[in-house]
Amino acid sequence: MPSSTVTDRPTQPLRALRPQGRHAAVPASAGQPRPRPRPRLYAIDGIRLVAALMVAVHHFAGTYRVDQPHNLVWDRPVSDIMPSVFHVAAYGWIGVEIFFVISGFVICMSCWGRGPRQFFVSRVIRLYPAYWFAVAFTTAVLVALPGVWDRLRLRDVLLNFTMLQTGSGVQNVDGVYWTLWSELRFYLLFLLVVATGLTYRKVVVFCCVWGAAAMLAPVAEFPLLELVANPEGAWYFIAGLALYLMHRFGQDLLLWGILAMAWLMGQRELGIRIDEVEHVSSWRGSVLIFTVFLLTMVAIALGATDRIRWKWLMTAGSLTYPLYLMHYAAGTTVINRLRDTMDARVLVAAVIAGFLVLSWLVHRFVERPVAGVLKRGLETSFARLRNASSTG
C-alpha cells in the first residue's frame, strides 16, 4: 500500500500511533498524526467471498421471484421446496451493501499516494477483463438455454461491453450489473479527490459533501443531482471511506460520527429496498446483519484481525468479482434445467461450487493476463500523451 505523510488532520486519534519506516524519521507534532503501515488485510478478502456467496444463495433460493408459484427457475415456491434454506437465503441480498462498504474502504486504500492516471488504470484493469468475459459467457448461456431469461438484441449486448448501458437506458445482460453503475459513479466522484491528492481532511470533506447531496437529492426533484449523489448507495461507500481513515490514522469522534450517520442512513435504505424490491426479509433482521458486519469492519480497521495471514484468503478474494458477475442469469438457467434431477439443496450447492471453479479459471486465465496487457497498453498511451503535451 503506498503511503504518504499527511499533516492536515486537526484532531488527535484515540489510539496511539507508532510511526514506522520512513515515517519514523519525521517528527509528529500534537494533532498531526502520521499513518501507520499495516499488513495486508486478509480478513477483508474473506468477507468479500462470504458476501458473494450470500448474494448467490439469495438469487438461487431466497428471492421473491423464485418464491412465486410456477416461477421459471424452480416451477414452484422455493419456500415449499427447502423452507429452512429460503428463510436464511432471503437475507443474502445484504451482500451487495457489504460490497459497497468494502469498495469504499479498498478504493481509498489503493488510491492513497497515487494520481488520477494510476487510479484510472487500476480501475480499468480491475473491472473490465472479467466483466467482458461475463457478458460473453452469460449471453452464450442464454442463447444456448432459452426459456428463463429474455436475451437482448445484439446491439444492446454490444453496448453492455462498455459497462455504460444503464446510462444509455439499455437493459443489462445480467441483472446483477446494476451495482456496477453505482460503483462507476462513486469512482468518478472520488477521482476528483484523487486528482487533488488524498489527505485525511479532503476525504472527510468529501464524505460530508457527498452525504449532504445524497440526503438532499430525493427531495430536490433534480434528476442530475440524484444521478450524481446516488442516494441509494452513497452512505455505504461513505462508511467504507470512514473505516479506512480509522484504519490508516486511528479512530476519533469525527470518524465515529460519519460512521454512525452512515449506519442511520443505511438502515433506512435497507428498509426501502425491502419494501420496494426484496419483499422477503424483515427490516430488523437485515439491520442486525448489517450492524454486525459494520462492527466487524471496525475491528478490522482498528487492527483486531492483523494476525490473520491465511494466504488462501487472497485466492478467495480474487474469486468474488467473477462469481458475482456470472452466477445469476446463467446459474438460474442451469437450475431450471437440472431442478428435477437431484435434491434442491444439493443442486444449489453444486451450482455454486461450479461457479467458484469457473471463477478461479476466469481469474487465472482471463483477468490476470488481460489485465497485464491492458496495463502495459494504457501506460504506454499515457506516456505518449505526456510526451505529446510536452512537445506541443
Tab-separated table of C-alpha atoms in Angstrom, residues 128-365:
chain	number	residue	atom	x	y	z
A	128	TYR	CA	-13.179	-4.868	-17.397
A	129	PRO	CA	-11.403	-8.195	-18.124
A	130	ALA	CA	-13.718	-10.369	-16.008
A	131	TYR	CA	-16.706	-8.239	-16.985
A	132	TRP	CA	-16.087	-8.682	-20.711
A	133	PHE	CA	-15.888	-12.442	-20.227
A	134	ALA	CA	-19.043	-12.428	-18.090
A	135	VAL	CA	-21.052	-10.563	-20.741
A	136	ALA	CA	-19.966	-13.021	-23.429
A	137	PHE	CA	-20.449	-16.065	-21.178
A	138	THR	CA	-23.915	-15.088	-19.966
A	139	THR	CA	-25.076	-14.204	-23.466
A	140	ALA	CA	-23.871	-17.580	-24.737
A	141	VAL	CA	-25.704	-19.422	-21.951
A	142	LEU	CA	-28.947	-17.544	-22.602
A	143	VAL	CA	-28.711	-18.300	-26.331
A	144	ALA	CA	-27.960	-21.978	-25.742
A	145	LEU	CA	-30.546	-22.442	-22.970
A	146	PRO	CA	-33.527	-20.154	-23.635
A	147	GLY	CA	-36.727	-20.003	-21.645
A	148	VAL	CA	-35.763	-18.434	-18.313
A	149	TRP	CA	-34.403	-15.024	-19.295
A	150	ASP	CA	-35.010	-12.951	-22.402
A	151	ARG	CA	-31.910	-12.423	-24.440
A	152	LEU	CA	-31.065	-8.909	-25.563
A	153	ARG	CA	-30.690	-7.679	-29.104
A	154	LEU	CA	-27.149	-7.856	-30.416
A	155	ARG	CA	-26.824	-4.054	-30.411
A	156	ASP	CA	-27.700	-3.977	-26.700
A	157	VAL	CA	-25.335	-6.829	-25.876
A	158	LEU	CA	-22.527	-4.969	-27.609
A	159	LEU	CA	-23.299	-1.799	-25.659
A	160	ASN	CA	-23.094	-3.829	-22.444
A	161	PHE	CA	-19.381	-4.337	-23.106
A	162	THR	CA	-18.880	-0.629	-22.334
A	163	MET	CA	-20.379	-1.015	-18.816
A	164	LEU	CA	-22.256	2.220	-19.559
A	165	GLN	CA	-25.535	0.660	-20.670
A	166	THR	CA	-27.547	1.928	-17.703
A	167	GLY	CA	-26.584	5.495	-18.509
A	168	SER	CA	-27.796	4.894	-22.054
A	169	GLY	CA	-31.133	3.439	-20.966
A	170	VAL	CA	-30.230	-0.063	-22.162
A	171	GLN	CA	-31.016	-3.234	-20.210
A	172	ASN	CA	-28.212	-5.225	-18.549
A	173	VAL	CA	-27.264	-8.614	-19.961
A	174	ASP	CA	-27.432	-9.838	-16.347
A	175	GLY	CA	-29.491	-8.105	-13.681
A	176	VAL	CA	-26.600	-8.050	-11.180
A	177	TYR	CA	-24.757	-5.476	-13.287
A	178	TRP	CA	-26.893	-2.724	-11.739
A	179	THR	CA	-24.355	-2.430	-8.925
A	180	LEU	CA	-21.617	-1.536	-11.405
A	181	TRP	CA	-23.484	1.654	-12.250
A	182	SER	CA	-23.311	2.683	-8.588
A	183	GLU	CA	-19.627	1.772	-8.457
A	184	LEU	CA	-18.810	3.788	-11.576
A	185	ARG	CA	-20.499	6.895	-10.223
A	186	PHE	CA	-18.558	6.538	-6.977
A	187	TYR	CA	-15.287	6.201	-8.890
A	188	LEU	CA	-15.954	9.311	-10.962
A	189	LEU	CA	-16.723	11.370	-7.867
A	190	PHE	CA	-13.756	10.069	-5.925
A	191	LEU	CA	-11.479	10.708	-8.898
A	192	LEU	CA	-11.959	14.429	-8.210
A	193	VAL	CA	-10.455	13.962	-4.752
A	194	VAL	CA	-7.664	11.730	-6.038
A	195	ALA	CA	-6.744	14.388	-8.607
A	196	THR	CA	-6.076	16.896	-5.806
A	197	GLY	CA	-4.076	14.449	-3.680
A	198	LEU	CA	-5.694	12.384	-0.945
A	199	THR	CA	-5.450	13.662	2.628
A	200	TYR	CA	-7.462	12.961	5.741
A	201	ARG	CA	-9.134	16.358	5.536
A	202	LYS	CA	-10.115	16.042	1.872
A	203	VAL	CA	-11.644	12.603	2.323
A	204	VAL	CA	-13.621	13.782	5.360
A	205	VAL	CA	-14.899	16.814	3.432
A	206	PHE	CA	-15.798	14.561	0.506
A	207	CYS	CA	-17.793	12.273	2.834
A	208	CYS	CA	-19.676	15.234	4.309
A	209	VAL	CA	-20.429	16.928	0.990
A	210	TRP	CA	-21.466	13.713	-0.740
A	211	GLY	CA	-23.582	12.702	2.238
A	212	ALA	CA	-25.349	16.065	2.231
A	213	ALA	CA	-26.026	15.743	-1.500
A	214	ALA	CA	-27.374	12.212	-1.004
A	215	MET	CA	-29.772	13.481	1.680
A	216	LEU	CA	-30.985	16.389	-0.449
A	217	ALA	CA	-31.303	14.546	-3.762
A	218	PRO	CA	-34.561	12.646	-3.091
A	219	VAL	CA	-36.459	15.836	-2.192
A	220	ALA	CA	-34.753	18.184	-4.633
A	221	GLU	CA	-36.515	16.677	-7.651
A	222	PHE	CA	-33.410	17.432	-9.697
A	223	PRO	CA	-32.506	14.331	-11.767
A	224	LEU	CA	-28.867	15.305	-12.303
A	225	LEU	CA	-28.302	15.716	-8.552
A	226	GLU	CA	-29.879	12.349	-7.860
A	227	LEU	CA	-27.760	10.735	-10.561
A	228	VAL	CA	-24.539	12.150	-9.110
A	229	ALA	CA	-25.440	11.838	-5.426
A	230	ASN	CA	-26.553	8.199	-5.728
A	231	PRO	CA	-28.650	8.271	-2.529
A	232	GLU	CA	-29.275	4.500	-2.670
A	233	GLY	CA	-25.597	3.659	-2.344
A	234	ALA	CA	-23.710	6.758	-1.187
A	235	TRP	CA	-23.802	6.094	2.545
A	236	TYR	CA	-22.399	2.589	2.184
A	237	PHE	CA	-19.394	3.911	0.265
A	238	ILE	CA	-19.034	6.725	2.805
A	239	ALA	CA	-18.964	4.149	5.615
A	240	GLY	CA	-16.108	2.384	3.834
A	241	LEU	CA	-14.164	5.629	3.448
A	242	ALA	CA	-14.570	6.453	7.148
A	243	LEU	CA	-13.474	2.962	8.117
A	244	TYR	CA	-10.337	3.283	6.018
A	245	LEU	CA	-9.476	6.603	7.673
A	246	MET	CA	-9.831	4.828	11.023
A	247	HIS	CA	-7.531	2.120	9.768
A	248	ARG	CA	-4.901	4.494	8.429
A	249	PHE	CA	-4.962	7.252	11.050
A	250	GLY	CA	-6.804	5.917	14.079
A	251	GLN	CA	-10.288	6.483	15.432
A	252	ASP	CA	-11.683	9.808	16.582
A	253	LEU	CA	-15.094	11.280	17.301
A	254	LEU	CA	-15.495	12.784	13.829
A	255	LEU	CA	-14.982	9.439	12.088
A	256	TRP	CA	-17.320	7.705	14.530
A	257	GLY	CA	-19.884	10.406	13.747
A	258	ILE	CA	-19.594	9.813	9.989
A	259	LEU	CA	-19.883	6.061	10.528
A	260	ALA	CA	-22.918	6.493	12.803
A	261	MET	CA	-24.603	8.705	10.208
A	262	ALA	CA	-23.835	6.117	7.531
A	263	TRP	CA	-25.436	3.428	9.706
A	264	LEU	CA	-28.531	5.539	10.355
A	265	MET	CA	-28.986	6.391	6.683
A	266	GLY	CA	-28.079	2.855	5.658
A	267	GLN	CA	-30.732	1.221	7.826
A	268	ARG	CA	-33.322	3.433	6.147
A	269	GLU	CA	-32.122	2.386	2.703
A	270	LEU	CA	-32.298	-1.257	3.786
A	271	GLY	CA	-35.929	-0.744	4.724
A	272	ILE	CA	-36.707	0.951	1.424
A	273	ARG	CA	-35.120	-1.881	-0.506
A	274	ILE	CA	-37.105	-4.471	1.454
A	275	ASP	CA	-40.363	-2.622	0.810
A	276	GLU	CA	-39.780	-1.859	-2.857
A	277	VAL	CA	-37.621	-4.709	-4.178
A	278	GLU	CA	-36.936	-7.694	-1.917
A	279	HIS	CA	-40.230	-8.331	-0.032
A	280	VAL	CA	-38.796	-11.494	1.576
A	281	SER	CA	-36.888	-10.429	4.697
A	282	SER	CA	-37.544	-8.376	7.808
A	283	TRP	CA	-36.103	-4.936	8.500
A	284	ARG	CA	-34.888	-5.958	11.969
A	285	GLY	CA	-33.008	-8.982	10.702
A	286	SER	CA	-31.457	-7.027	7.854
A	287	VAL	CA	-30.300	-4.218	10.137
A	288	LEU	CA	-28.857	-6.747	12.597
A	289	ILE	CA	-26.785	-8.412	9.861
A	290	PHE	CA	-25.612	-5.047	8.542
A	291	THR	CA	-24.698	-3.858	12.040
A	292	VAL	CA	-22.682	-6.993	12.784
A	293	PHE	CA	-20.843	-6.514	9.509
A	294	LEU	CA	-20.015	-2.860	10.262
A	295	LEU	CA	-18.738	-3.781	13.732
A	296	THR	CA	-16.600	-6.482	12.131
A	297	MET	CA	-15.187	-3.895	9.736
A	298	VAL	CA	-14.445	-1.586	12.683
A	299	ALA	CA	-12.496	-4.422	14.312
A	300	ILE	CA	-10.568	-4.952	11.067
A	301	ALA	CA	-9.896	-1.224	10.688
A	302	LEU	CA	-8.543	-0.970	14.214
A	303	GLY	CA	-6.188	-3.918	13.799
A	304	ALA	CA	-8.024	-6.710	15.612
A	305	THR	CA	-7.540	-9.086	12.656
A	306	ASP	CA	-3.972	-8.168	11.729
A	307	ARG	CA	-2.755	-11.593	12.841
A	308	ILE	CA	-4.891	-13.335	10.227
A	309	ARG	CA	-2.398	-14.180	7.468
A	310	TRP	CA	-4.053	-17.119	5.723
A	311	LYS	CA	-2.759	-16.987	2.167
A	312	TRP	CA	-5.741	-18.853	0.774
A	313	LEU	CA	-7.906	-15.842	1.593
A	314	MET	CA	-6.169	-13.941	-1.212
A	315	THR	CA	-7.394	-16.581	-3.647
A	316	ALA	CA	-10.842	-16.477	-2.072
A	317	GLY	CA	-10.988	-12.721	-2.534
A	318	SER	CA	-9.968	-12.995	-6.171
A	319	LEU	CA	-12.982	-15.225	-6.910
A	320	THR	CA	-15.611	-12.791	-5.694
A	321	TYR	CA	-15.850	-10.455	-8.683
A	322	PRO	CA	-16.097	-13.160	-11.397
A	323	LEU	CA	-18.502	-15.143	-9.219
A	324	TYR	CA	-20.741	-12.148	-8.716
A	325	LEU	CA	-20.778	-11.260	-12.409
A	326	MET	CA	-21.525	-14.745	-13.753
A	327	HIS	CA	-23.721	-16.555	-11.246
A	328	TYR	CA	-27.202	-15.067	-11.588
A	329	ALA	CA	-28.707	-15.409	-15.056
A	330	ALA	CA	-26.538	-18.369	-16.037
A	331	GLY	CA	-26.925	-20.082	-12.659
A	332	THR	CA	-30.714	-19.828	-12.508
A	333	THR	CA	-30.874	-21.101	-16.092
A	334	VAL	CA	-28.823	-24.156	-15.134
A	335	ILE	CA	-31.074	-24.763	-12.107
A	336	ASN	CA	-34.101	-24.624	-14.418
A	337	ARG	CA	-32.640	-27.446	-16.498
A	338	LEU	CA	-31.498	-29.624	-13.574
A	339	ARG	CA	-34.135	-28.977	-10.889
A	340	ASP	CA	-35.770	-32.407	-11.247
A	341	THR	CA	-32.518	-34.401	-11.268
A	342	MET	CA	-31.417	-34.091	-7.623
A	343	ASP	CA	-32.222	-32.677	-4.200
A	344	ALA	CA	-32.693	-28.899	-4.434
A	345	ARG	CA	-30.153	-28.168	-1.687
A	346	VAL	CA	-27.554	-30.334	-3.366
A	347	LEU	CA	-28.280	-28.644	-6.683
A	348	VAL	CA	-27.776	-25.150	-5.228
A	349	ALA	CA	-24.506	-26.239	-3.604
A	350	ALA	CA	-23.318	-27.898	-6.811
A	351	VAL	CA	-24.112	-24.876	-8.975
A	352	ILE	CA	-22.294	-22.537	-6.578
A	353	ALA	CA	-19.306	-24.902	-6.467
A	354	GLY	CA	-19.248	-24.989	-10.255
A	355	PHE	CA	-19.258	-21.211	-10.479
A	356	LEU	CA	-16.461	-20.993	-7.914
A	357	VAL	CA	-14.322	-23.244	-10.109
A	358	LEU	CA	-15.250	-21.207	-13.191
A	359	SER	CA	-14.432	-18.004	-11.308
A	360	TRP	CA	-10.953	-19.294	-10.476
A	361	LEU	CA	-10.392	-20.205	-14.139
A	362	VAL	CA	-11.543	-16.756	-15.236
A	363	HIS	CA	-9.268	-15.093	-12.684
A	364	ARG	CA	-6.277	-17.220	-13.676
A	365	PHE	CA	-6.647	-17.317	-17.446
